[in-house]
CSV table of N, CA and C in Angstrom, one decimal:
chain,number,residue,atom,x,y,z
A,17,UNK,N,126.5,58.3,-62.9
A,17,UNK,CA,126.3,57.5,-61.7
A,17,UNK,C,125.2,58.0,-60.8
A,18,UNK,N,124.6,59.1,-61.2
A,18,UNK,CA,123.6,59.8,-60.5
A,18,UNK,C,122.3,58.9,-60.4
A,19,UNK,N,121.8,58.7,-59.1
A,19,UNK,CA,120.6,58.0,-58.9
A,19,UNK,C,120.8,56.5,-58.8
A,20,UNK,N,122.0,56.0,-59.0
A,20,UNK,CA,122.2,54.5,-58.9
A,20,UNK,C,122.5,54.1,-57.5
A,21,UNK,N,122.0,52.9,-57.1
A,21,UNK,CA,122.2,52.5,-55.7
A,21,UNK,C,123.6,51.8,-55.7
A,22,UNK,N,124.3,52.2,-54.7
A,22,UNK,CA,125.7,51.7,-54.5
A,22,UNK,C,125.8,51.2,-53.1
A,23,UNK,N,126.1,49.9,-52.9
A,23,UNK,CA,126.3,49.3,-51.6
A,23,UNK,C,127.6,49.6,-51.0
A,24,UNK,N,127.6,50.3,-49.9
A,24,UNK,CA,128.8,50.6,-49.2
A,24,UNK,C,129.1,49.6,-48.1
A,25,UNK,N,130.4,49.2,-47.9
A,25,UNK,CA,130.7,48.2,-46.9
A,25,UNK,C,130.6,48.6,-45.5
A,26,UNK,N,129.3,48.8,-45.0
A,26,UNK,CA,129.0,49.2,-43.7
A,26,UNK,C,128.2,48.1,-43.1
A,27,UNK,N,128.7,47.3,-42.2
A,27,UNK,CA,128.0,46.2,-41.5
A,27,UNK,C,127.2,45.4,-42.5
A,28,UNK,N,127.6,45.3,-43.8
A,28,UNK,CA,126.9,44.5,-44.8
A,28,UNK,C,125.5,45.0,-45.1
A,29,UNK,N,125.2,46.2,-44.8
A,29,UNK,CA,123.9,46.7,-45.1
A,29,UNK,C,124.0,47.8,-46.2
A,30,UNK,N,122.9,48.0,-47.0
A,30,UNK,CA,123.0,49.0,-48.0
A,30,UNK,C,122.8,50.4,-47.4
A,31,UNK,N,123.8,51.2,-47.6
A,31,UNK,CA,123.8,52.6,-47.1
A,31,UNK,C,123.6,53.5,-48.4
A,32,UNK,N,122.7,54.4,-48.3
A,32,UNK,CA,122.4,55.3,-49.4
A,32,UNK,C,122.6,56.8,-49.0
A,33,UNK,N,122.9,57.6,-50.1
A,33,UNK,CA,122.9,59.0,-49.9
A,33,UNK,C,121.4,59.5,-49.9
A,34,UNK,N,121.2,60.7,-49.5
A,34,UNK,CA,119.9,61.3,-49.6
A,34,UNK,C,119.3,61.2,-51.0
A,35,UNK,N,120.2,61.6,-52.0
A,35,UNK,CA,119.7,61.6,-53.4
A,35,UNK,C,119.4,60.1,-53.8
A,36,UNK,N,120.2,59.2,-53.5
A,36,UNK,CA,119.9,57.8,-53.8
A,36,UNK,C,118.7,57.3,-53.2
A,37,UNK,N,118.5,57.6,-51.9
A,37,UNK,CA,117.2,57.2,-51.2
A,37,UNK,C,116.0,57.8,-51.8
A,38,UNK,N,116.1,59.1,-52.2
A,38,UNK,CA,114.9,59.7,-52.8
A,38,UNK,C,114.6,59.1,-54.1
A,39,UNK,N,115.6,58.8,-54.9
A,39,UNK,CA,115.4,58.1,-56.2
A,39,UNK,C,114.8,56.7,-56.0
A,40,UNK,N,115.3,56.0,-55.0
A,40,UNK,CA,114.9,54.6,-54.8
A,40,UNK,C,113.4,54.6,-54.4
A,41,UNK,N,113.0,55.6,-53.5
A,41,UNK,CA,111.6,55.7,-53.0
A,41,UNK,C,110.7,56.4,-54.0
A,42,UNK,N,111.3,57.0,-55.1
A,42,UNK,CA,110.5,57.8,-56.0
A,42,UNK,C,109.9,59.0,-55.3
A,43,UNK,N,110.7,59.6,-54.5
A,43,UNK,CA,110.3,60.8,-53.8
A,43,UNK,C,111.4,61.9,-54.0
A,44,UNK,N,111.1,63.1,-53.5
A,44,UNK,CA,112.0,64.2,-53.6
A,44,UNK,C,113.0,64.2,-52.4
A,45,UNK,N,114.1,64.8,-52.6
A,45,UNK,CA,115.1,64.9,-51.5
A,45,UNK,C,114.5,65.7,-50.4
A,46,UNK,N,113.6,66.7,-50.7
A,46,UNK,CA,112.9,67.4,-49.6
A,46,UNK,C,112.0,66.5,-48.8
A,47,UNK,N,111.4,65.6,-49.5
A,47,UNK,CA,110.5,64.6,-48.8
A,47,UNK,C,111.3,63.8,-47.8
A,48,UNK,N,112.5,63.4,-48.2
A,48,UNK,CA,113.4,62.6,-47.3
A,48,UNK,C,113.8,63.5,-46.1
A,49,UNK,N,114.1,64.8,-46.3
A,49,UNK,CA,114.5,65.7,-45.2
A,49,UNK,C,113.3,65.8,-44.2
A,50,UNK,N,112.1,65.9,-44.8
A,50,UNK,CA,110.9,66.0,-43.9
A,50,UNK,C,110.7,64.8,-43.1
A,51,UNK,N,110.9,63.6,-43.7
A,51,UNK,CA,110.7,62.3,-43.0
A,51,UNK,C,111.8,62.2,-41.9
A,52,UNK,N,113.0,62.7,-42.1
A,52,UNK,CA,114.0,62.6,-41.1
A,52,UNK,C,113.5,63.4,-39.9
A,53,UNK,N,112.9,64.6,-40.1
A,53,UNK,CA,112.4,65.4,-39.0
A,53,UNK,C,111.3,64.7,-38.3
A,54,UNK,N,110.6,63.8,-39.0
A,54,UNK,CA,109.5,63.0,-38.4
A,54,UNK,C,110.0,61.7,-37.7
A,55,UNK,N,111.3,61.5,-37.8
A,55,UNK,CA,111.9,60.4,-37.0
A,55,UNK,C,112.4,59.2,-37.9
A,56,UNK,N,112.5,59.4,-39.2
A,56,UNK,CA,113.0,58.3,-40.0
A,56,UNK,C,114.5,58.1,-39.7
A,57,UNK,N,114.9,56.9,-39.6
A,57,UNK,CA,116.3,56.6,-39.2
A,57,UNK,C,117.3,57.1,-40.2
A,58,UNK,N,118.4,57.7,-39.7
A,58,UNK,CA,119.5,58.2,-40.5
A,58,UNK,C,120.8,58.1,-39.7
A,59,UNK,N,121.8,57.7,-40.4
A,59,UNK,CA,123.1,57.6,-39.7
A,59,UNK,C,123.7,59.0,-39.5
A,60,UNK,N,124.5,59.1,-38.5
A,60,UNK,CA,125.2,60.4,-38.2
A,60,UNK,C,126.1,60.8,-39.4
A,61,UNK,N,126.4,62.1,-39.5
A,61,UNK,CA,127.3,62.6,-40.5
A,61,UNK,C,128.6,61.9,-40.4
A,62,UNK,N,129.1,61.4,-41.6
A,62,UNK,CA,130.4,60.7,-41.6
A,62,UNK,C,131.5,61.4,-42.4
A,63,UNK,N,131.2,62.6,-42.8
A,63,UNK,CA,132.3,63.3,-43.5
A,63,UNK,C,132.4,64.7,-43.1
A,64,UNK,N,133.3,65.4,-43.5
A,64,UNK,CA,133.5,66.8,-43.1
A,64,UNK,C,132.5,67.8,-43.6
A,65,UNK,N,131.7,67.3,-44.5
A,65,UNK,CA,130.6,68.2,-45.1
A,65,UNK,C,129.3,68.0,-44.4
A,66,UNK,N,129.2,67.1,-43.5
A,66,UNK,CA,128.0,66.8,-42.8
A,66,UNK,C,127.0,66.0,-43.5
A,67,UNK,N,127.4,65.3,-44.5
A,67,UNK,CA,126.4,64.4,-45.3
A,67,UNK,C,126.2,63.2,-44.5
A,68,UNK,N,124.9,62.8,-44.5
A,68,UNK,CA,124.6,61.6,-43.7
A,68,UNK,C,124.1,60.5,-44.7
A,69,UNK,N,124.2,59.3,-44.2
A,69,UNK,CA,123.8,58.1,-45.0
A,69,UNK,C,122.5,57.5,-44.4
A,70,UNK,N,121.8,56.8,-45.2
A,70,UNK,CA,120.5,56.2,-44.8
A,70,UNK,C,120.6,54.6,-45.0
A,71,UNK,N,120.3,53.9,-44.0
A,71,UNK,CA,120.3,52.5,-44.0
A,71,UNK,C,119.0,52.0,-44.7
A,72,UNK,N,119.1,51.5,-45.9
A,72,UNK,CA,117.9,51.2,-46.6
A,72,UNK,C,116.9,50.2,-45.9
A,73,UNK,N,117.5,49.2,-45.2
A,73,UNK,CA,116.7,48.3,-44.5
A,73,UNK,C,115.9,48.9,-43.3
A,74,UNK,N,116.6,49.8,-42.6
A,74,UNK,CA,116.0,50.5,-41.4
A,74,UNK,C,114.9,51.5,-41.9
A,75,UNK,N,115.2,52.2,-43.0
A,75,UNK,CA,114.2,53.1,-43.6
A,75,UNK,C,113.0,52.4,-44.0
A,76,UNK,N,113.2,51.3,-44.8
A,76,UNK,CA,112.0,50.6,-45.3
A,76,UNK,C,111.2,49.9,-44.1
A,77,UNK,N,111.9,49.5,-43.1
A,77,UNK,CA,111.2,48.9,-41.9
A,77,UNK,C,110.4,50.0,-41.2
A,78,UNK,N,111.0,51.2,-41.1
A,78,UNK,CA,110.3,52.4,-40.5
A,78,UNK,C,109.1,52.8,-41.3
A,79,UNK,N,109.2,52.8,-42.6
A,79,UNK,CA,108.1,53.1,-43.5
A,79,UNK,C,107.0,52.1,-43.4
A,80,UNK,N,107.4,50.8,-43.4
A,80,UNK,CA,106.4,49.7,-43.4
A,80,UNK,C,105.6,49.6,-42.1
A,81,UNK,N,106.3,50.1,-41.0
A,81,UNK,CA,105.6,50.0,-39.7
A,81,UNK,C,104.6,51.2,-39.5
A,82,UNK,N,104.6,52.1,-40.5
A,82,UNK,CA,103.6,53.2,-40.5
A,82,UNK,C,104.1,54.3,-39.5
A,83,UNK,N,105.4,54.3,-39.2
A,83,UNK,CA,105.9,55.3,-38.4
A,83,UNK,C,106.2,56.6,-39.1
A,84,UNK,N,105.8,56.7,-40.4
A,84,UNK,CA,106.1,57.9,-41.2
A,84,UNK,C,105.2,59.0,-40.8
A,85,UNK,N,104.3,58.8,-39.9
A,85,UNK,CA,103.4,59.9,-39.5
A,85,UNK,C,104.2,60.8,-38.6
A,86,UNK,N,103.9,62.1,-38.7
A,86,UNK,CA,104.7,63.1,-37.9
A,86,UNK,C,104.8,62.8,-36.4
A,87,UNK,N,105.9,62.9,-35.8
A,87,UNK,CA,106.1,62.7,-34.4
A,87,UNK,C,106.1,64.1,-33.8
A,88,UNK,N,105.4,64.3,-32.7
A,88,UNK,CA,105.4,65.6,-32.0
A,88,UNK,C,106.8,66.0,-31.6
A,89,UNK,N,107.1,67.3,-31.6
A,89,UNK,CA,108.4,67.8,-31.3
A,89,UNK,C,108.8,67.4,-29.8
A,90,UNK,N,107.8,67.4,-28.9
A,90,UNK,CA,108.1,67.0,-27.5
A,90,UNK,C,108.5,65.6,-27.5
A,91,UNK,N,107.9,64.7,-28.3
A,91,UNK,CA,108.3,63.3,-28.3
A,91,UNK,C,109.7,63.1,-28.8
A,92,UNK,N,110.1,63.9,-29.9
A,92,UNK,CA,111.4,63.8,-30.4
A,92,UNK,C,112.4,64.3,-29.4
A,93,UNK,N,112.1,65.3,-28.7
A,93,UNK,CA,113.0,65.9,-27.7
A,93,UNK,C,113.2,64.9,-26.6
A,94,UNK,N,112.1,64.2,-26.1
A,94,UNK,CA,112.2,63.2,-25.1
A,94,UNK,C,113.1,62.1,-25.5
A,95,UNK,N,112.9,61.6,-26.7
A,95,UNK,CA,113.7,60.5,-27.3
A,95,UNK,C,115.2,60.9,-27.3
A,96,UNK,N,115.5,62.1,-27.7
A,96,UNK,CA,116.9,62.6,-27.8
A,96,UNK,C,117.5,62.7,-26.4
A,97,UNK,N,116.7,63.2,-25.5
A,97,UNK,CA,117.2,63.3,-24.1
A,97,UNK,C,117.5,61.9,-23.5
A,98,UNK,N,116.6,61.0,-23.8
A,98,UNK,CA,116.9,59.6,-23.3
A,98,UNK,C,118.2,59.0,-23.9
A,99,UNK,N,118.4,59.3,-25.2
A,99,UNK,CA,119.6,58.8,-25.9
A,99,UNK,C,120.8,59.5,-25.3
A,100,UNK,N,120.8,60.8,-25.0
A,100,UNK,CA,121.9,61.5,-24.4
A,100,UNK,C,122.2,60.9,-23.1
A,101,UNK,N,121.2,60.6,-22.3
A,101,UNK,CA,121.4,60.0,-21.0
A,101,UNK,C,122.1,58.7,-21.1
A,102,UNK,N,121.6,57.9,-22.1
A,102,UNK,CA,122.2,56.5,-22.3
A,102,UNK,C,123.6,56.7,-22.7
A,103,UNK,N,123.9,57.6,-23.6
A,103,UNK,CA,125.3,57.8,-24.1
A,103,UNK,C,126.2,58.3,-22.9
A,104,UNK,N,125.7,59.2,-22.1
A,104,UNK,CA,126.5,59.7,-21.0
A,104,UNK,C,126.8,58.5,-20.0
A,105,UNK,N,125.9,57.6,-19.8
A,105,UNK,CA,126.1,56.4,-18.9
A,105,UNK,C,127.2,55.5,-19.6
A,106,UNK,N,127.2,55.4,-20.9
A,106,UNK,CA,128.2,54.5,-21.6
A,106,UNK,C,129.6,55.2,-21.4
A,107,UNK,N,129.6,56.5,-21.6
A,107,UNK,CA,130.9,57.2,-21.4
A,107,UNK,C,131.4,57.0,-20.0
A,108,UNK,N,130.6,57.2,-19.0
A,108,UNK,CA,131.0,57.0,-17.7
A,108,UNK,C,131.5,55.6,-17.4
A,109,UNK,N,130.8,54.6,-17.9
A,109,UNK,CA,131.3,53.2,-17.8
A,109,UNK,C,132.7,53.0,-18.4
A,110,UNK,N,132.8,53.6,-19.6
A,110,UNK,CA,134.1,53.4,-20.3
A,110,UNK,C,135.2,54.2,-19.6
A,111,UNK,N,135.0,55.3,-19.0
A,111,UNK,CA,136.0,56.0,-18.2
A,111,UNK,C,136.4,55.2,-17.0
A,112,UNK,N,135.5,54.5,-16.4
A,112,UNK,CA,135.8,53.8,-15.2
A,112,UNK,C,136.7,52.6,-15.5
A,113,UNK,N,136.4,51.9,-16.7
A,113,UNK,CA,137.1,50.7,-17.1
A,113,UNK,C,138.4,51.1,-17.8
A,114,UNK,N,138.6,52.3,-18.3
A,114,UNK,CA,139.7,52.7,-19.1
A,114,UNK,C,140.8,53.1,-18.3
């Protein structure tokens, strides 16, 4: 079963492991890791081993838009800080309504 694409039932989109994505893109797993560092979309870890899944549609969109160029560390940090702020606001709203 190694290297085969398997559609997982997540929002009707094709979710791949790192190994499957690398095989699909004809790249190495290390290349995938480096692109994640550059901002390639990846789902959060979903199992106790910390393995993450890749939404094939989002990854291909990201690659097609030319966003595969490295993103500066400062820009990645700013994006993460903005996301944390957004999530904190969501938590606050949920606490008020719960």
